[in-house]
Short mmCIF file of C-alpha atoms (C1' of nucleotides) in Angstrom, two decimals:
data_model
loop_
_atom_site.label_atom_id
_atom_site.label_comp_id
_atom_site.label_asym_id
_atom_site.label_seq_id
_atom_site.Cartn_x
_atom_site.Cartn_y
_atom_site.Cartn_z
CA MET A 28 7.14 10.06 11.28
CA TRP A 29 7.58 6.24 11.14
CA THR A 30 10.94 4.89 12.99
CA ILE A 31 12.77 1.63 13.53
CA GLN A 32 11.97 2.56 17.06
CA ASP A 33 8.14 1.91 15.42
CA GLU A 34 9.34 -1.54 14.49
CA VAL A 35 10.61 -2.63 17.79
CA ASN A 36 7.24 -1.70 19.85
CA PHE A 37 5.26 -3.35 17.41
CA PHE A 38 7.27 -6.70 18.33
CA ASN A 39 7.64 -6.21 21.94
CA TYR A 40 3.74 -5.84 21.58
CA ALA A 41 3.30 -8.56 19.29
CA ILE A 42 5.24 -10.80 21.00
CA ASN A 43 3.07 -10.20 24.62
CA LEU A 44 -0.23 -11.78 22.03
CA SER A 45 1.30 -14.43 20.48
CA SER A 46 4.31 -16.70 19.85
CA ILE A 47 8.09 -16.08 18.06
CA GLU A 48 6.94 -18.07 16.04
CA ASN A 49 4.25 -16.10 14.37
CA LEU A 50 5.58 -13.47 14.66
CA MET A 51 9.52 -13.72 12.90
CA VAL A 52 11.00 -16.34 10.54
CA ASN A 53 13.63 -19.83 12.42
CA ILE A 54 16.73 -19.74 10.72
CA ARG A 55 18.59 -22.21 11.94
CA GLY A 56 17.95 -21.30 15.22
CA LYS A 57 17.93 -17.43 14.96
CA TYR A 58 14.82 -15.61 14.37
CA PHE A 59 14.31 -12.40 11.77
CA ALA A 60 11.70 -10.34 10.73
CA PHE A 61 12.47 -11.36 7.24
CA GLN A 62 14.89 -13.43 5.72
CA PRO A 63 18.42 -12.06 4.47
CA LYS A 64 18.38 -10.95 0.71
CA ASN A 65 21.59 -13.83 0.47
CA ASP A 66 20.06 -16.30 3.11
CA ASP A 67 19.56 -19.68 1.17
CA ALA A 68 17.37 -21.07 3.93
CA LYS A 69 14.19 -23.03 3.09
CA VAL A 70 12.63 -21.43 5.37
CA ASN A 71 8.62 -21.91 6.55
CA THR A 72 7.93 -18.49 7.29
CA PRO A 73 4.69 -17.42 9.53
CA GLN A 74 1.94 -15.28 7.53
CA ALA A 75 0.72 -14.79 10.80
CA ARG A 76 2.06 -10.86 12.55
CA ASN A 77 0.08 -9.74 9.09
CA SER A 78 -3.36 -8.60 10.65
CA PHE A 79 -1.71 -7.71 14.42
CA ILE A 80 0.19 -5.24 11.41
CA GLY A 81 -2.41 -4.68 9.83
CA SER A 82 -3.92 -2.47 13.17
CA THR A 83 -0.87 -1.39 14.60
CA THR A 84 -0.03 0.63 11.46
CA GLU A 85 -3.99 1.31 11.74
CA LYS A 86 -3.95 2.64 15.00
CA TRP A 87 -0.83 4.60 14.40
CA CYS A 88 -2.33 6.70 11.76
CA LYS A 89 -5.01 7.80 14.27
CA GLU A 90 -2.51 8.87 16.03
CA LEU A 91 -0.77 11.24 14.20
CA PHE A 92 -3.59 11.81 12.75
CA SER A 93 -6.29 12.68 14.76
CA GLN A 94 -4.25 16.89 15.93
CA ILE A 95 -4.98 17.79 12.55
CA ALA A 96 -8.24 16.37 12.53
CA ARG A 97 -9.40 18.19 15.43
CA GLN A 98 -7.79 21.24 14.18
CA ASN A 99 -9.72 21.43 11.72
CA ASN A 100 -12.93 20.20 13.51
CA LEU A 101 -12.73 16.53 12.82
CA TYR A 102 -12.41 13.63 14.63
CA ALA A 103 -9.91 11.02 12.72
CA VAL A 104 -11.64 7.19 13.04
CA ASN A 105 -10.43 3.71 12.39
CA GLY A 106 -12.92 1.73 9.89
CA VAL A 107 -15.22 3.66 9.12
CA VAL A 108 -18.98 1.68 7.72
CA CYS A 109 -20.16 3.19 5.23
CA GLU A 110 -22.81 1.50 2.75
CA GLU A 111 -23.78 4.05 0.64
CA ILE A 112 -20.94 5.01 -0.51
CA GLY A 113 -19.31 1.41 -0.87
CA LEU A 114 -18.03 1.38 2.54
CA THR A 115 -19.04 -1.99 3.91
CA ARG A 116 -18.54 -3.63 7.59
CA GLN A 117 -15.58 -5.91 5.78
CA SER A 118 -14.13 -3.17 2.57
CA ALA A 119 -14.41 -0.22 5.59
CA ALA A 120 -12.29 2.06 6.24
CA ASP A 121 -8.85 2.77 7.20
CA LEU A 122 -8.74 5.81 9.26
CA ALA A 123 -10.99 8.33 7.72
CA PHE A 124 -11.80 12.59 9.38
CA CYS A 125 -15.53 12.74 9.72
CA SER A 126 -17.09 15.30 11.58
CA SER A 127 -18.85 12.84 14.55
CA PRO A 128 -16.83 10.14 16.04
CA SER A 129 -19.37 7.19 15.28
CA THR A 130 -17.58 4.27 12.99
CA ILE A 131 -21.17 4.56 10.95
CA GLN A 132 -21.57 7.72 8.40
CA ARG A 133 -23.31 9.23 6.42
CA PRO A 134 -21.81 10.19 3.16
CA GLU A 135 -21.73 13.93 3.80
CA ASN A 136 -19.90 13.51 7.62
CA ILE A 137 -16.83 11.85 5.02
CA LYS A 138 -14.26 14.80 4.49
CA LEU A 139 -11.13 12.44 3.66
CA ILE A 140 -10.79 8.58 3.52
CA PHE A 141 -7.40 7.52 4.18
CA GLU A 142 -6.38 4.42 2.67
CA ILE A 143 -3.22 2.48 4.18
CA LYS A 144 -0.36 0.43 3.16
CA MET A 145 2.37 0.59 5.87
CA GLY A 146 4.55 -2.65 7.03
CA ILE A 147 7.82 -3.78 9.24
CA VAL A 148 9.70 -2.40 6.70
CA ASN A 149 13.07 -2.88 8.37
CA ASN A 150 14.71 -6.43 9.26
CA TYR A 151 15.39 -7.46 13.02
CA PHE A 152 16.01 -10.45 14.95
CA TYR A 153 15.47 -11.43 17.87
CA ASP A 154 18.61 -12.02 19.95
CA ASP A 155 19.08 -13.28 23.95
CA ASN A 156 18.24 -10.81 25.69
CA ALA A 157 14.26 -11.26 24.11
CA ASP A 158 15.15 -7.69 22.28
CA PHE A 159 14.28 -6.66 18.64
CA VAL A 160 17.82 -5.62 16.83
CA PHE A 161 18.05 -4.06 13.89
CA CYS A 162 20.89 -5.65 10.73
CA GLY A 163 19.57 -4.21 8.07
CA ASP A 164 16.85 -1.69 6.20
CA TYR A 165 14.67 -3.49 3.38
CA THR A 166 17.21 -3.17 0.44
CA THR A 167 18.91 -6.02 3.25
CA HIS A 168 16.29 -8.62 3.06
CA LYS A 169 13.76 -10.67 1.14
CA GLY A 170 10.77 -9.14 2.55
CA ASN A 171 9.40 -6.67 -0.85
CA PRO A 172 7.29 -4.21 2.34
CA SER A 173 4.54 -1.90 2.10
CA LEU A 174 3.63 0.44 -1.30
CA LEU A 175 7.08 -1.00 -3.34
CA ARG A 176 4.63 -4.30 -3.63
CA SER A 177 3.25 -3.83 -7.57
CA ASP A 178 -0.19 -5.55 -5.65
CA SER A 179 -0.15 -2.93 -2.91
CA MET A 180 -0.59 -0.63 -5.21
CA LEU A 181 -3.20 -2.33 -6.62
CA LYS A 182 -4.63 -2.46 -4.39
CA ALA A 183 -4.82 0.62 -3.12
CA ILE A 184 -5.63 2.06 -6.25
CA GLY A 185 -8.47 -0.47 -7.21
CA LYS A 186 -10.50 0.27 -3.37
CA SER A 187 -9.75 4.10 -4.57
CA ILE A 188 -11.35 3.09 -6.98
CA ASN A 189 -14.04 1.01 -6.33
CA LEU A 190 -15.69 4.35 -4.08
CA ARG A 191 -15.53 5.99 -7.28
CA VAL A 192 -17.17 4.15 -9.23
CA ASP A 193 -20.62 3.33 -6.21
CA SER A 194 -22.06 6.40 -5.99
CA SER A 195 -21.24 10.00 -6.76
CA LYS A 196 -21.95 10.46 -3.04
CA ALA A 197 -17.98 9.63 -2.97
CA LYS A 198 -17.72 12.49 -4.57
CA LYS A 199 -16.28 15.18 -2.80
CA ILE A 200 -14.43 12.85 -0.61
CA PRO A 201 -10.32 12.62 -1.41
CA ILE A 202 -8.75 9.70 -1.29
CA ILE A 203 -5.25 9.35 -0.13
CA ILE A 204 -2.77 6.52 0.72
CA LEU A 205 -0.42 5.99 3.25
CA GLY A 206 2.81 4.32 3.44
CA ASN A 207 5.77 3.39 4.72
CA SER A 208 7.87 3.00 1.83
CA PRO A 209 8.96 4.53 -1.41
CA ILE A 210 7.38 3.73 -4.30
CA THR A 211 9.32 1.80 -7.57
CA SER A 212 10.15 3.26 -10.47
CA SER A 213 7.23 1.78 -12.92
CA TYR A 214 4.26 3.24 -10.60
CA VAL A 215 6.15 6.75 -10.95
CA LYS A 216 3.91 7.90 -14.54
CA LYS A 217 0.48 5.78 -12.40
CA VAL A 218 0.82 8.04 -9.54
CA ASP A 219 1.22 11.70 -11.11
CA CYS A 220 -2.00 10.24 -13.81
CA LEU A 221 -4.24 8.92 -10.29
CA LYS A 222 -3.87 11.93 -9.25
CA GLN A 223 -4.37 14.39 -12.05
CA SER A 224 -7.08 11.77 -13.03
CA GLY A 225 -8.27 12.64 -9.67
CA VAL A 226 -8.86 9.10 -9.02
CA ILE A 227 -6.13 9.17 -5.75
CA GLN A 228 -5.18 12.97 -4.63
CA LYS A 229 -2.07 12.08 -3.42
CA PHE A 230 0.72 8.49 -1.74
CA ILE A 231 1.82 9.31 1.25
CA SER A 232 5.25 8.04 2.71
CA LEU A 233 4.84 8.62 6.06
CA TYR A 234 9.34 7.24 6.38
CA PRO A 235 11.84 9.83 6.16
CA ASN A 236 14.96 7.96 5.85
CA PRO A 237 14.34 3.80 4.79
CA THR A 238 17.43 3.77 3.61
CA SER A 239 20.64 5.61 3.02
CA ASN A 240 20.25 3.74 -0.20
CA SER A 241 18.81 5.64 -3.12
CA PHE A 242 15.08 6.24 -3.54
CA ILE A 243 12.20 7.22 -5.04
CA ARG A 244 11.64 10.48 -2.55
CA GLU A 245 9.07 12.15 -4.69
CA THR A 246 6.65 12.72 -7.83
CA PRO A 247 7.95 15.15 -10.73
CA GLU A 248 3.56 15.79 -10.24
CA LYS A 249 3.75 15.20 -6.04
CA GLY A 250 1.31 11.51 -6.90
CA PHE A 251 3.68 10.95 -4.44
CA GLU A 252 5.41 12.62 -2.05
CA THR A 253 8.05 11.21 1.62
CA TYR A 254 7.05 13.16 3.47
CA ASP A 255 9.26 14.70 7.08
CA SER A 256 7.68 16.25 9.57
CA PRO A 257 4.06 16.41 10.82
CA ASN A 258 3.67 20.13 9.61
CA GLN A 259 4.05 19.24 6.22
CA ILE A 260 1.34 16.78 5.98
CA GLU A 261 -0.38 19.55 8.56
CA THR A 262 0.16 22.21 5.66
CA PHE A 263 -0.96 19.29 2.91
CA ILE A 264 -4.11 18.19 4.65
CA SER A 265 -5.80 21.88 5.65
CA ASN A 266 -5.42 22.61 2.07
CA ILE A 267 -6.85 19.79 0.67
CA LEU A 268 -9.75 20.15 3.18
CA ASN A 269 -10.43 23.55 2.64
CA ALA A 270 -10.04 22.97 -1.28
CA ASN A 271 -14.21 21.90 -1.79
CA MET A 272 -12.72 19.10 -5.26
CA ASN A 273 -15.33 17.18 -7.29
CA TYR A 274 -14.01 14.03 -8.80
CA PHE A 275 -15.68 13.72 -12.60
CA SER A 276 -14.67 11.46 -14.42
CA SER A 277 -16.83 10.45 -17.85
CA MET A 278 -17.03 9.51 -21.53
CA MET A 279 -18.33 10.91 -24.13
CA SER A 280 -18.19 12.94 -27.41
CA ASN A 281 -16.89 16.37 -28.04
CA GLU A 282 -20.43 17.10 -29.37
CA LYS A 283 -22.03 15.90 -26.36
CA LEU A 284 -18.75 17.72 -23.90
CA GLY A 285 -19.49 20.95 -25.61
CA ARG A 286 -23.25 20.59 -25.53
CA LEU A 287 -23.01 20.59 -21.37
CA ILE A 288 -21.34 23.66 -21.86
CA SER A 289 -23.13 25.33 -23.56
CA ILE A 290 -25.24 25.54 -21.06
CA ALA A 291 -23.48 25.09 -17.75
CA SER A 292 -22.32 28.43 -19.65
CA GLN A 293 -25.55 30.02 -18.84
CA GLU A 294 -24.70 30.11 -15.09
CA ALA A 295 -24.21 33.06 -13.45
CA SER A 296 -20.27 32.81 -11.87
CA ASP A 297 -17.44 30.41 -12.20
CA GLU A 298 -18.79 28.65 -9.10
CA LEU A 299 -22.35 28.18 -10.13
CA ARG A 300 -20.97 27.26 -13.95
CA GLY A 301 -18.98 24.38 -12.49
CA GLN A 302 -21.57 23.42 -9.96
CA ARG A 303 -24.25 22.81 -13.12
CA PHE A 304 -21.57 21.21 -15.06
CA ILE A 305 -20.62 18.28 -12.59
CA GLU A 306 -24.49 17.91 -12.04
CA MET A 307 -25.47 17.51 -15.37
CA LEU A 308 -22.19 14.46 -15.44
CA ASN A 309 -23.28 12.87 -12.92
CA VAL A 310 -27.03 12.14 -13.65
"C1'" DC B 16 -19.62 -22.72 5.93
"C1'" DT B 17 -18.60 -18.02 2.26
"C1'" DG B 18 -15.22 -13.84 0.63
"C1'" DA B 19 -12.99 -10.24 2.06
"C1'" DT B 20 -9.49 -8.14 4.18
"C1'" DG B 21 -4.94 -8.18 6.21
"C1'" DG B 22 0.89 -8.43 4.90
"C1'" DG B 23 4.09 -10.20 2.68
"C1'" DG B 24 5.65 -15.34 1.08
"C1'" DT B 25 6.99 -17.30 -3.43
"C1'" DT B 26 7.53 -17.78 -8.25
"C1'" DA B 27 7.25 -17.12 -13.73
"C1'" DT B 28 9.28 -14.20 -16.97
"C1'" DC B 29 12.42 -11.43 -17.81
"C1'" DT B 30 16.44 -8.07 -18.15
"C1'" DT B 31 20.67 -7.31 -17.22
"C1'" DC B 32 25.35 -8.81 -15.95
"C1'" DT B 33 29.92 -11.89 -15.96
"C1'" DA B 34 32.59 -15.24 -17.45
"C1'" DT B 35 33.96 -16.16 -21.58
"C1'" DA C 13 28.36 -12.89 -29.72
"C1'" DT C 14 26.68 -15.01 -27.00
"C1'" DA C 15 25.40 -18.59 -22.30
"C1'" DG C 16 24.21 -18.82 -18.47
"C1'" DA C 17 24.15 -16.21 -13.85
"C1'" DA C 18 21.78 -13.26 -10.96
"C1'" DG C 19 18.60 -9.72 -10.62
"C1'" DA C 20 14.10 -7.36 -11.30
"C1'" DT C 21 9.11 -6.97 -11.70
"C1'" DA C 22 4.46 -8.26 -11.52
"C1'" DA C 23 1.67 -11.00 -10.05
"C1'" DC C 24 0.19 -15.10 -7.94
"C1'" DC C 25 -0.79 -17.25 -3.38
"C1'" DC C 26 -0.81 -17.93 1.37
"C1'" DC C 27 -3.02 -17.89 6.26
"C1'" DA C 28 -5.13 -16.01 10.46
"C1'" DT C 29 -8.72 -13.53 11.33
"C1'" DC C 30 -13.44 -11.75 11.15
"C1'" DA C 31 -17.96 -10.27 9.56
"C1'" DG C 32 -22.34 -12.25 8.78
#
DNA sequence: CTGATGGGGTTATCTTCTAT
DNA sequence: ATAGAAGATAACCCCATCAG
């Protein structure tokens, strides 16, 4: 799971590829990951670390999830492209479970899509020994990491909707959002509604203890959950991979809906009735 | 060049607190 | 009871990077 050590590792890795000026903000001669909450210095904060942290968290998730993928006879792949369902080269899937390790995939070989919205959560400063030292959780600095940002939530929801409306070929692919922070109270109802309506199967925080203050650990309908262990993730992922679900949506009159139901009801089993109904919706 | 993505800094607006 | 401060929210903008 996500820890302070992962964030320290990130800075130690990135400092070799970049400079401290590109990674941290200089406040009166001292470098910080974020400006502390009560600091009033007018500082110019670099944006250069963003793409570093983006690629790092995507690889981090691949490592965490690849074992689970293999247990299900699948591969965890970063940057999956599938034009048929709207995953272009410019807007690939951050991480997906596929039946082969290739980044170019056919829709039927993509079994699960992850959208990753993770970043540096805690604050750090750079000390005289060139070490990155923890100096407070996300409540102590001015940044607003991961799923706590409203527009990160909107981006995640938007990308998921893009997949859902681009073609019906993605209807069997569950979508999961991965973060490393809690969510705000204003998104509690929304994530449960997104789960209920099938657009997004779950928002997950991979950071079990982001603060000692109280925070939203999960929502009533489990549209958002904070996971404490890889075991929990494994159970959830295996269940969702075996559920054989369909995404469907529409806007139609009771009459038309009733007509479809009565046609579907002539099939011989629940399995076939469900299948027939979904087929009719996708015309 | 354009346009998209990444995380995240900034700010207008609204709500809540605090000191009269 | 009320004015102003402080805090929270939501959405805007930023900029490095990459693909085409």
